[in-house]
Coordinates of C-alpha atoms (C1' of nucleotides) in Angstrom, one line a residue:
Chain A
M27 CA 40.4 9.9 -11.4
D28 CA 40.8 13.3 -13.0
R29 CA 37.1 13.3 -13.6
V30 CA 36.2 12.6 -10.0
L31 CA 38.5 15.4 -8.8
Y32 CA 37.2 17.9 -11.3
W33 CA 33.5 17.1 -10.1
S34 CA 34.7 17.5 -6.5
F35 CA 35.9 20.9 -7.1
Q36 CA 32.6 22.0 -8.7
I37 CA 30.7 20.7 -5.8
A38 CA 33.1 22.7 -3.5
G39 CA 32.5 25.8 -5.6
H40 CA 28.8 25.4 -5.3
E41 CA 28.7 24.9 -1.5
D42 CA 31.1 27.9 -0.9
S43 CA 29.1 30.5 -3.0
G44 CA 25.8 29.3 -1.5
L45 CA 27.3 30.0 2.0
V46 CA 28.8 33.3 1.3
E47 CA 25.6 34.7 -0.4
K48 CA 23.4 33.7 2.3
R49 CA 25.6 34.9 5.1
Y50 CA 23.4 35.5 8.0
K51 CA 22.9 38.9 9.6
N52 CA 24.7 38.1 12.7
S53 CA 27.2 35.8 10.7
H54 CA 30.6 35.1 12.5
I55 CA 33.2 32.6 12.1
F56 CA 31.9 30.3 14.9
M57 CA 28.6 29.8 13.1
K58 CA 30.3 29.1 9.9
N59 CA 32.3 26.4 11.9
H60 CA 29.2 25.0 13.2
Y61 CA 27.7 24.4 9.7
E62 CA 30.9 23.4 7.9
E63 CA 31.9 20.4 9.8
H64 CA 28.9 18.4 8.4
D65 CA 28.2 16.0 5.6
R66 CA 26.5 17.2 2.6
I67 CA 24.4 14.2 1.2
L68 CA 22.1 13.6 -1.9
V69 CA 18.6 14.1 -1.4
A70 CA 16.4 11.9 -3.7
L71 CA 12.7 12.2 -4.4
D72 CA 10.5 9.2 -5.3
C73 CA 6.9 9.4 -6.3
I74 CA 4.4 6.7 -5.7
I75 CA 1.8 7.4 -8.5
F76 CA -1.7 6.0 -7.7
G77 CA -4.4 5.7 -10.7
F78 CA -7.7 4.0 -10.8
D79 CA -9.8 2.3 -13.5
R80 CA -12.7 -0.2 -13.3
S81 CA -10.2 -2.9 -12.8
G82 CA -8.8 -1.3 -9.7
L83 CA -6.0 0.6 -8.2
K84 CA -2.9 1.0 -10.3
L85 CA 0.6 2.1 -9.8
L86 CA 2.8 4.1 -12.4
L87 CA 6.3 2.7 -12.6
I88 CA 9.2 3.3 -15.0
K89 CA 12.0 1.4 -16.5
R90 CA 15.0 2.8 -15.1
D91 CA 17.5 4.0 -17.7
F92 CA 20.6 4.4 -15.8
E93 CA 23.0 2.2 -13.7
P94 CA 22.7 0.8 -11.2
E95 CA 19.6 -1.4 -11.8
K96 CA 19.3 -0.1 -15.3
G97 CA 16.2 -1.7 -17.0
N98 CA 14.5 -2.5 -13.9
W99 CA 11.2 -1.3 -12.8
S100 CA 11.4 1.6 -10.3
L101 CA 9.4 4.5 -8.9
M102 CA 9.7 8.0 -10.8
G103 CA 12.2 9.7 -9.0
G104 CA 14.9 12.4 -9.2
F105 CA 17.3 14.6 -7.0
L106 CA 16.6 17.7 -4.9
K107 CA 18.2 20.9 -6.4
R108 CA 19.6 23.4 -4.1
E109 CA 17.2 26.0 -5.2
E110 CA 13.8 24.3 -4.8
S111 CA 11.8 23.1 -1.9
L112 CA 10.9 19.3 -1.4
D113 CA 7.5 19.9 -2.5
E114 CA 8.5 21.8 -5.8
A115 CA 11.0 19.0 -6.4
A116 CA 8.2 16.5 -6.1
D117 CA 6.0 18.5 -8.3
R118 CA 8.7 18.9 -10.8
I119 CA 9.5 15.2 -11.0
L120 CA 5.9 14.2 -11.3
H121 CA 5.3 16.7 -14.1
K122 CA 8.4 15.4 -15.8
L123 CA 6.7 12.0 -16.1
T124 CA 2.9 12.8 -16.4
G125 CA 2.8 16.4 -17.9
L126 CA 0.3 17.2 -15.1
K127 CA 0.4 20.1 -12.7
N128 CA -1.7 20.8 -9.6
V129 CA -1.9 17.2 -8.9
Y130 CA -2.7 15.8 -5.4
L131 CA 0.8 15.2 -4.1
E132 CA 1.7 14.6 -0.5
Q133 CA 4.9 13.7 1.4
L134 CA 5.1 10.3 2.8
Y135 CA 8.0 9.4 4.6
G136 CA 11.9 9.9 4.4
F137 CA 13.9 6.8 3.7
G138 CA 17.3 7.0 5.0
E139 CA 18.9 3.7 5.5
V140 CA 22.7 3.9 4.9
D141 CA 22.9 1.4 2.0
R142 CA 19.5 2.1 0.3
D143 CA 21.3 3.3 -2.7
P144 CA 24.4 1.3 -3.4
V145 CA 26.0 3.9 -5.4
E146 CA 26.3 6.8 -2.9
R147 CA 24.7 7.8 0.3
T148 CA 21.3 9.0 -0.6
V149 CA 18.2 10.0 1.6
S150 CA 15.1 9.8 -0.4
I151 CA 11.9 11.6 0.6
A152 CA 8.9 9.7 -0.8
Y153 CA 5.9 11.3 -2.2
Y154 CA 2.6 9.9 -3.1
A155 CA 0.4 11.3 -5.9
L156 CA -3.2 10.5 -6.7
I157 CA -3.9 11.2 -10.5
N158 CA -6.7 10.7 -12.8
I159 CA -5.5 7.9 -15.1
Q160 CA -7.1 9.3 -18.2
E161 CA -5.6 12.7 -18.1
H162 CA -1.9 12.3 -18.2
D163 CA 0.5 12.4 -21.3
K164 CA 0.9 9.3 -23.1
E165 CA 3.9 10.6 -24.9
L166 CA 5.8 11.3 -21.8
M167 CA 5.0 7.9 -20.5
D168 CA 6.5 6.4 -23.6
K169 CA 9.7 8.4 -23.3
Y170 CA 10.3 7.0 -19.7
G171 CA 9.2 3.7 -20.5
A172 CA 6.4 3.9 -18.0
R173 CA 3.5 1.5 -17.4
W174 CA 0.5 1.1 -15.1
F175 CA 0.5 -2.0 -13.0
P176 CA -2.5 -3.2 -10.9
I177 CA -1.6 -2.6 -7.3
N178 CA -1.4 -6.4 -6.5
E179 CA 0.6 -7.5 -9.5
L180 CA 3.6 -5.3 -9.3
P181 CA 7.0 -6.2 -10.7
D182 CA 10.1 -6.4 -8.5
L183 CA 11.2 -2.9 -7.7
I184 CA 14.6 -1.6 -7.1
F185 CA 16.2 -0.5 -3.7
D186 CA 13.5 0.1 -1.0
H187 CA 10.9 1.0 -3.3
P188 CA 8.7 -1.8 -2.3
Q189 CA 8.7 -0.3 1.3
M190 CA 7.7 3.0 -0.1
V191 CA 4.9 1.4 -2.1
E192 CA 3.5 -0.3 1.3
A193 CA 3.8 2.8 3.1
A194 CA 1.9 4.8 0.4
K195 CA -0.9 2.0 0.6
S196 CA -1.4 2.5 4.5
R197 CA -1.3 6.3 3.9
L198 CA -3.9 6.2 1.1
Q199 CA -6.2 4.0 3.4
Y200 CA -5.7 6.6 6.1
R201 CA -6.5 9.4 4.0
A202 CA -9.4 7.9 2.4
S203 CA -11.1 7.5 5.8
H204 CA -10.6 11.2 6.4
E205 CA -11.3 12.9 3.2
P206 CA -12.7 12.1 -0.2
V207 CA -10.0 10.8 -2.3
G208 CA -12.2 9.7 -5.1
F209 CA -12.4 12.9 -6.6
E210 CA -8.7 13.0 -7.5
L211 CA -8.6 9.4 -8.7
L212 CA -11.9 9.3 -10.6
P213 CA -13.0 11.4 -13.7
E214 CA -15.3 14.0 -13.3
K215 CA -18.3 11.9 -13.6
F216 CA -18.4 8.6 -12.1
T217 CA -21.0 6.1 -11.0
M218 CA -21.8 4.6 -7.5
P219 CA -20.4 1.1 -8.5
E220 CA -17.1 2.8 -9.8
L221 CA -16.8 4.8 -6.5
Q222 CA -17.5 1.6 -4.5
I223 CA -14.8 -0.4 -6.3
L224 CA -12.4 2.2 -5.8
Y225 CA -13.1 2.1 -1.9
E226 CA -13.0 -1.7 -2.0
A227 CA -9.5 -1.5 -3.8
I228 CA -8.0 1.0 -1.3
Y229 CA -9.4 -0.8 1.7
E230 CA -8.8 -4.3 0.2
T231 CA -12.2 -5.5 1.3
E232 CA -15.7 -5.9 0.1
L233 CA -18.4 -3.5 1.1
D234 CA -22.1 -3.8 1.2
K235 CA -23.6 -1.6 -1.5
R236 CA -26.6 -0.6 0.2
N237 CA -24.7 0.6 3.2
F238 CA -22.1 2.1 1.0
R239 CA -24.6 4.3 -1.1
R240 CA -26.4 5.3 2.1
R241 CA -23.3 6.6 3.8
I242 CA -21.8 8.2 1.0
L243 CA -25.0 10.0 0.0
S244 CA -25.7 11.0 3.5
M245 CA -22.5 13.2 3.2
D246 CA -24.5 15.4 0.8
V247 CA -21.5 16.3 -1.3
L248 CA -22.5 14.3 -4.5
V249 CA -24.8 15.6 -7.2
K250 CA -26.6 13.0 -9.3
T251 CA -26.7 13.7 -13.1
D252 CA -29.3 12.4 -15.4
E253 CA -26.9 10.8 -17.6
K254 CA -26.2 7.1 -17.3
Q255 CA -22.9 5.0 -18.0
K256 CA -24.1 2.1 -20.0
K257 CA -20.8 0.5 -20.6
Y258 CA -20.9 -2.1 -17.9
S259 CA -24.4 -3.1 -17.6
K260 CA -27.6 -3.2 -19.6
K261 CA -29.6 -1.2 -17.1
G262 CA -26.8 1.6 -16.8
A263 CA -25.6 3.3 -13.8
Y264 CA -26.1 7.1 -13.1
F265 CA -23.3 9.3 -13.3
Y266 CA -22.5 11.5 -10.1
K267 CA -20.5 14.5 -9.8
F268 CA -18.7 15.8 -6.7
N269 CA -19.9 19.2 -5.5
E270 CA -16.7 20.7 -4.2
E271 CA -18.1 24.0 -3.0
K272 CA -20.6 22.1 -0.8
Y273 CA -17.8 20.0 0.6
R274 CA -15.6 23.1 1.3
A275 CA -18.5 24.8 3.0
K276 CA -19.2 21.7 5.3
I277 CA -15.5 21.4 6.2
N278 CA -15.3 25.1 7.0
N279 CA -18.6 24.8 9.0
G280 CA -16.7 22.3 11.2
D281 CA -19.0 19.4 10.1
N282 CA -17.0 16.4 11.0
L283 CA -17.3 15.3 7.3
V284 CA -15.6 11.8 7.6
F285 CA -15.4 10.0 4.2
K286 CA -15.2 6.5 5.7
P287 CA -17.6 4.1 4.4
I288 CA -16.3 1.3 6.6
K289 CA -14.4 0.9 9.8
L290 CA -10.8 -0.1 9.4
Chain B
M29 CA 38.5 32.5 2.3
D30 CA 41.3 30.1 2.7
R31 CA 39.3 28.2 5.4
V32 CA 36.4 27.9 3.1
L33 CA 38.5 26.3 0.5
Y34 CA 40.2 24.1 2.7
W35 CA 37.1 22.8 4.1
S36 CA 35.6 22.2 0.4
F37 CA 38.6 20.0 -0.2
Q38 CA 37.8 17.9 2.7
I39 CA 34.2 17.4 1.7
A40 CA 35.3 16.6 -1.9
G41 CA 37.8 14.0 -0.5
H42 CA 35.0 12.4 1.4
E43 CA 32.5 12.2 -1.4
D44 CA 35.1 10.9 -3.7
S45 CA 36.2 8.2 -1.5
G46 CA 32.6 7.2 -0.5
L47 CA 32.1 6.8 -4.2
V48 CA 35.0 4.7 -5.0
E49 CA 34.5 2.3 -2.2
K50 CA 30.9 1.7 -3.0
R51 CA 31.3 1.4 -6.6
Y52 CA 28.3 -0.8 -7.8
K53 CA 28.7 -4.2 -9.4
N54 CA 27.6 -2.9 -12.8
S55 CA 29.3 0.3 -12.3
H56 CA 30.5 2.1 -15.5
I57 CA 31.1 6.0 -16.2
F58 CA 27.5 6.7 -17.3
M59 CA 26.3 5.8 -13.7
K60 CA 28.7 8.0 -12.2
N61 CA 27.8 10.9 -14.3
H62 CA 24.1 10.5 -13.5
Y63 CA 24.9 10.9 -9.7
E64 CA 27.6 13.3 -9.9
E65 CA 25.7 16.2 -11.4
H66 CA 23.4 16.8 -8.5
D67 CA 23.5 18.9 -5.4
R68 CA 24.7 17.5 -2.1
I69 CA 22.8 19.2 0.8
L70 CA 22.9 19.6 4.6
V71 CA 20.3 17.1 6.1
A72 CA 19.3 18.0 9.7
L73 CA 17.2 16.2 12.2
D74 CA 15.1 18.0 14.8
C75 CA 13.4 16.3 17.7
I76 CA 9.9 17.2 19.0
I77 CA 10.3 15.7 22.7
F78 CA 7.0 15.2 24.5
G79 CA 6.8 14.6 28.3
F80 CA 4.0 14.5 30.6
D81 CA 3.3 15.3 34.3
R82 CA 0.3 16.0 36.2
S83 CA -0.1 19.4 35.0
G84 CA -0.2 18.4 31.4
L85 CA 1.7 17.6 28.2
K86 CA 5.4 19.2 28.1
L87 CA 7.9 20.0 25.2
L88 CA 11.7 19.8 25.9
L89 CA 13.3 22.6 24.3
I90 CA 16.8 24.0 24.3
K91 CA 18.6 27.3 24.3
R92 CA 20.6 27.3 20.9
D93 CA 24.2 27.9 21.5
F94 CA 25.4 28.9 18.0
E95 CA 24.6 31.4 15.5
P96 CA 22.2 32.1 14.0
E97 CA 19.5 32.5 16.6
K98 CA 22.0 31.9 19.3
G99 CA 20.4 32.1 22.7
N100 CA 16.7 31.5 21.3
W101 CA 14.6 28.5 22.0
S102 CA 14.7 25.7 19.7
L103 CA 14.1 22.2 19.1
M104 CA 17.1 19.5 19.9
G105 CA 18.7 19.0 16.5
G106 CA 21.7 17.9 14.7
F107 CA 23.0 17.0 11.4
L108 CA 23.0 13.7 9.6
K109 CA 26.4 12.0 9.1
R110 CA 27.2 9.9 6.0
E111 CA 27.6 6.6 7.8
E112 CA 24.3 6.6 10.0
S113 CA 20.7 6.1 8.9
L114 CA 18.0 8.7 9.7
D115 CA 16.6 6.6 12.5
E116 CA 20.1 6.3 14.1
A117 CA 20.9 9.9 13.8
A118 CA 17.5 10.8 15.4
D119 CA 18.5 8.3 18.3
R120 CA 21.8 9.7 18.6
I121 CA 20.6 13.3 18.9
L122 CA 17.7 12.3 21.3
H123 CA 20.5 10.3 23.4
K124 CA 22.8 13.4 23.6
L125 CA 20.2 15.6 25.3
T126 CA 18.3 13.1 27.4
G127 CA 20.8 10.5 28.0
L128 CA 18.0 7.9 27.2
K129 CA 18.2 4.8 24.6
N130 CA 15.4 2.8 23.4
V131 CA 12.9 5.8 23.6
Y132 CA 10.0 5.7 21.5
L133 CA 10.9 7.7 18.6
E134 CA 9.2 8.2 15.1
Q135 CA 9.8 10.0 12.0
L136 CA 7.3 12.9 11.5
Y137 CA 7.8 14.8 8.4
G138 CA 10.7 16.2 6.2
F139 CA 10.9 20.0 6.1
G140 CA 12.4 21.4 3.0
E141 CA 11.6 25.0 2.3
V142 CA 14.6 26.7 0.5
D143 CA 15.0 29.4 3.1
R144 CA 14.1 27.4 6.2
D145 CA 17.6 27.8 7.4
P146 CA 19.2 31.2 6.7
V147 CA 22.7 29.9 6.8
E148 CA 22.7 27.4 4.2
R149 CA 20.3 25.1 2.3
T150 CA 19.3 22.4 4.8
V151 CA 16.4 19.7 4.6
S152 CA 15.4 18.9 8.1
I153 CA 13.7 15.5 9.0
A154 CA 11.7 16.0 12.1
Y155 CA 11.3 13.1 14.6
Y156 CA 9.0 13.1 17.7
A157 CA 9.8 11.3 20.9
L158 CA 7.8 10.2 23.8
I159 CA 9.6 10.1 27.0
N160 CA 8.9 9.5 30.6
I161 CA 9.7 12.8 32.3
Q162 CA 11.3 11.2 35.2
E163 CA 13.8 9.0 33.7
H164 CA 15.9 11.6 31.7
D165 CA 19.3 12.9 32.8
K166 CA 19.2 16.3 34.4
E167 CA 23.0 17.0 34.1
L168 CA 22.7 16.7 30.3
M169 CA 19.7 19.0 30.3
D170 CA 21.6 21.6 32.2
K171 CA 24.5 21.2 29.6
Y172 CA 22.3 22.1 26.9
G173 CA 20.3 24.7 28.7
A174 CA 17.1 22.6 28.2
R175 CA 13.8 23.2 29.9
W176 CA 10.3 21.6 29.9
F177 CA 7.6 23.9 28.6
P178 CA 3.8 23.3 28.9
I179 CA 2.6 22.5 25.4
N180 CA 0.3 25.5 25.4
E181 CA 2.9 28.0 26.8
L182 CA 5.9 27.6 24.3
P183 CA 8.2 30.6 23.7
D184 CA 9.0 31.7 20.3
L185 CA 10.9 29.1 18.4
I186 CA 13.4 29.5 15.7
F187 CA 13.0 28.7 12.0
D188 CA 10.1 26.5 11.1
H189 CA 10.1 24.8 14.6
P190 CA 6.7 26.0 15.3
Q191 CA 5.2 24.1 12.3
M192 CA 7.2 21.1 13.5
V193 CA 5.5 21.2 16.8
E194 CA 2.0 21.6 15.2
A195 CA 2.7 18.5 13.0
A196 CA 4.0 16.5 16.0
K197 CA 0.8 17.4 18.1
S198 CA -1.6 16.2 15.2
R199 CA 0.5 13.0 14.9
L200 CA 0.4 12.4 18.7
Q201 CA -3.4 12.8 18.5
Y202 CA -3.5 10.0 15.6
R203 CA -1.1 7.8 17.4
A204 CA -3.1 8.0 20.7
S205 CA -6.1 7.0 18.9
H206 CA -4.5 3.9 17.5
E207 CA -2.2 2.6 20.0
P208 CA -1.5 3.2 23.8
V209 CA 0.8 6.1 24.0
G210 CA 0.3 6.4 27.7
F211 CA 2.8 3.7 28.5
E212 CA 5.7 5.7 27.2
L213 CA 4.7 8.9 28.6
L214 CA 3.8 7.7 32.1
P215 CA 5.8 6.1 35.0
E216 CA 5.5 2.4 35.4
K217 CA 2.7 3.0 37.7
F218 CA 0.0 5.4 37.2
T219 CA -3.6 6.3 38.3
M220 CA -6.8 6.6 36.2
P221 CA -7.0 10.3 36.8
E222 CA -3.5 10.7 35.5
L223 CA -4.2 8.5 32.4
Q224 CA -7.4 10.6 31.7
I225 CA -5.5 13.7 32.3
L226 CA -3.0 12.6 29.7
Y227 CA -5.6 11.8 27.1
E228 CA -7.2 15.1 27.7
A229 CA -4.1 17.0 27.1
I230 CA -3.4 15.0 24.0
Y231 CA -6.9 15.6 22.6
E232 CA -7.2 19.1 24.0
T233 CA -10.7 18.1 25.2
E234 CA -12.6 17.1 28.4
L235 CA -13.5 13.6 28.9
D236 CA -16.2 11.9 30.9
K237 CA -14.5 9.9 33.7
R238 CA -17.1 7.2 33.8
N239 CA -17.0 6.5 30.2
F240 CA -13.3 7.1 30.0
R241 CA -12.6 4.3 32.6
R242 CA -15.1 1.9 31.2
R243 CA -13.5 2.0 27.8
I244 CA -10.0 1.7 28.9
L245 CA -10.6 -1.0 31.5
S246 CA -12.7 -2.9 28.8
M247 CA -9.5 -3.3 26.8
D248 CA -8.3 -5.5 29.5
V249 CA -4.6 -4.6 29.4
L250 CA -4.3 -2.8 32.7
V251 CA -3.5 -4.3 35.9
K252 CA -4.8 -2.7 39.2
T253 CA -2.4 -2.7 42.0
D254 CA -3.4 -2.4 45.7
E255 CA -1.3 0.6 46.1
K256 CA -2.8 4.0 46.3
Q257 CA -1.4 7.5 45.1
K258 CA -2.3 9.8 48.0
K259 CA -0.4 13.0 46.8
Y260 CA -3.5 14.6 44.9
S261 CA -6.5 13.6 46.8
K262 CA -7.5 12.5 50.4
K263 CA -9.1 9.5 49.3
G264 CA -6.3 8.4 47.0
A265 CA -6.3 6.6 43.7
Y266 CA -5.3 3.1 42.9
F267 CA -2.2 2.6 41.0
Y268 CA -2.5 0.6 37.6
K269 CA 0.2 -1.0 35.5
F270 CA 0.2 -1.7 32.0
N271 CA 0.3 -5.4 31.0
E272 CA 2.5 -5.2 28.1
E273 CA 2.3 -9.1 27.2
K274 CA -1.4 -9.2 27.4
Y275 CA -1.4 -6.1 24.9
R276 CA 0.9 -7.7 22.5
A277 CA -1.0 -11.1 22.7
K278 CA -4.1 -9.1 21.8
I279 CA -2.4 -7.4 18.9
N280 CA -1.1 -10.6 17.5
N281 CA -4.4 -12.3 18.0
G282 CA -5.8 -9.6 15.5
D283 CA -7.9 -8.0 18.1
N284 CA -8.8 -4.7 16.9
L285 CA -7.6 -3.1 20.1
V286 CA -8.0 0.5 19.4
F287 CA -7.0 2.7 22.3
K288 CA -9.4 5.6 21.5
P289 CA -11.3 6.8 24.3
I290 CA -13.1 9.4 22.3
K291 CA -14.0 10.1 18.7
L292 CA -11.9 12.8 17.2
Chain C
dT28 C1' -14.9 14.4 67.9
dT29 C1' -17.5 16.1 64.4
dT30 C1' -17.8 18.3 60.2
dT31 C1' -16.2 19.7 55.8
dA32 C1' -14.0 19.8 51.4
dA33 C1' -12.1 17.4 47.4
dA34 C1' -11.1 14.0 44.4
dA35 C1' -12.1 8.9 43.4
dG36 C1' -15.1 5.6 42.1
dC37 C1' -19.1 3.4 40.5
dG38 C1' -24.2 2.0 36.9
dT39 C1' -28.1 3.0 34.0
dT40 C1' -30.5 4.6 30.3
dA41 C1' -30.9 7.2 25.8
dT42 C1' -29.2 7.9 21.4
dT43 C1' -26.8 7.0 17.4
dA44 C1' -23.9 4.4 14.4
dT45 C1' -23.0 0.2 12.1
dA46 C1' -23.9 -4.3 10.1
dA47 C1' -26.7 -7.8 8.1
dC48 C1' -29.9 -9.0 5.1
dA49 C1' -33.2 -10.0 -0.3
dC50 C1' -35.8 -8.6 -3.7
dT51 C1' -37.1 -5.5 -7.7
dT52 C1' -36.2 -2.7 -11.8
dA53 C1' -34.2 -1.6 -16.2
dT54 C1' -32.1 -3.0 -20.3
dT55 C1' -30.0 -5.6 -24.2
dA56 C1' -29.2 -9.6 -26.5
dA57 C1' -30.5 -14.2 -27.4
Chain D
dT23 C1' -40.7 -13.4 -25.3
dT24 C1' -37.5 -14.5 -22.0
dA25 C1' -33.1 -14.8 -19.9
dA26 C1' -29.3 -12.7 -18.2
dT27 C1' -26.8 -9.0 -15.8
dA28 C1' -25.9 -5.3 -13.2
dA29 C1' -28.3 -1.3 -10.7
dG30 C1' -31.0 0.2 -7.4
dT31 C1' -33.7 0.3 -3.1
dG32 C1' -35.6 -0.4 3.1
dT33 C1' -35.8 -2.5 7.3
dT34 C1' -34.3 -4.6 11.4
dA35 C1' -31.0 -6.1 14.8
dT36 C1' -26.8 -5.2 17.1
dA37 C1' -23.3 -2.7 19.1
dA38 C1' -21.0 1.5 20.2
dT39 C1' -21.2 6.1 22.1
dA40 C1' -22.8 10.0 25.1
dA41 C1' -25.2 11.7 28.9
dC42 C1' -25.9 12.0 33.3
dG43 C1' -25.6 12.2 39.7
dC44 C1' -24.8 9.9 43.8
dT45 C1' -21.7 7.5 47.0
dT46 C1' -17.2 6.8 49.3
dT47 C1' -12.9 7.7 51.4
dT48 C1' -9.9 10.3 54.0
dA49 C1' -7.2 14.5 55.7
dA50 C1' -7.7 18.6 57.6
dA51 C1' -10.3 22.2 59.8
dA52 C1' -13.7 23.6 63.1

DNA sequence: TTTTAAAAGCGTTATTATAACACTTATTAA
DNA sequence: TTAATAAGTGTTATAATAACGCTTTTAAAA
């Protein structure tokens, strides 16, 4: 009981100094009252981390190393600190696991059921990330007991993490039908069959390769190289690169550049 | 200073009893430590409340009655309580202003810049609501100094509320192109010209009335009544009603019933 | 009573986007 | 030399979208 009380004092101290330091220009006692009477709550962040390789879409999960649910599979998460924004916190947490900075990371949804965390009331803001599966730090992954799972063979996840994953999957579909997601998930050079496999995985559907190529190429933001990927076929497939400048130019030009190889 | 300390104790007590009561089945001291070390933060909710009348889309704003920014225009907001979910809190706050329950209300985005509220670190989860402008409680509105503003003539708003409004506008466009929003924003009976004005306001564009009618009617979820609305023209326009059963049936039947009268 | 003004209502055609479909090519390994 | 495998390519039918102007109804004004 001593412990708990001690900790409580610390929190109180924290809150207090925050308030005093940031006292607003027109501050008076009424304002203070208004803010004071409300509950302070833990704010968590959880990251749904997508990767891709030839066998399909993957999710990066960690083995949770503290109670509750210790040892079970979980999304990478952490708690918001007073002095960082939500986006910064999500970045920090993603960096901690993958070693990557400047990753595509987007806020997904705030999960706020009262009992979603059995220990203490916690609101969690979920973010999803698209990363190039080759680029991240293997050592860090070992440290967190992290593993890539095929999107359709996920283990049981703790708390409301399954819901978070579902929400991230739909959001990824939405994004893929409005912007080119391939370029975050694929390495710099990739082949048409690879790009198609990616879209098929995202949309969970099969696409006609002739229609797919035509539509992708008609957007005129890919550059064909003269190298070939010979790992997966005897003939070999040409590598393409994404021309980001051209893409930005088209966007700025107001070209309705929709990266949607199929209707949804 | 006494006040602040007193209040701090109260919060501490709160946190403590919450923790003890909800101690998890496998709970031990390590778990407690893990949660204890993190910051507790104010979680606010702000509601972007859309309404519609013949002159276009409207937003319901209130005059803020406490510091900071007292007297300035603001979205309706409030703070999350420990014992309610985010959705419940948003409902409560919307009900407080409009008197309405079972309103269309959807989470929009979590706003989490460190300095977004100058008094104390606050994360705000924004929700947007679609309400029938006729149905809400005028008395409550007076109580909060609330007023409907045309979406393109908004006053200056406090904090990051302008960003919230922008986000809500795009989300409304998205939703309108996937589901029939008209039926939350319009009264039970409405005319084709009214429905068209609504979509034009949402998409901020002009639509061809012949194409609009054809596409809306081809979805076969509207019922034409034999009453006419004669307020706005000499000829008068027929009232239509939404057939919600038919709509649900089509959705369940897997009919890709997209309520999108134009491409975006 | 006739005319005018103002919004509602209605159909056709051209254009563009999407979907369906099958054979040839390049290469390695048998 | 040939067999097996994935890569690569074009055409046609169908469906969705966009463009377009005249007629109808009725209240109010002349």
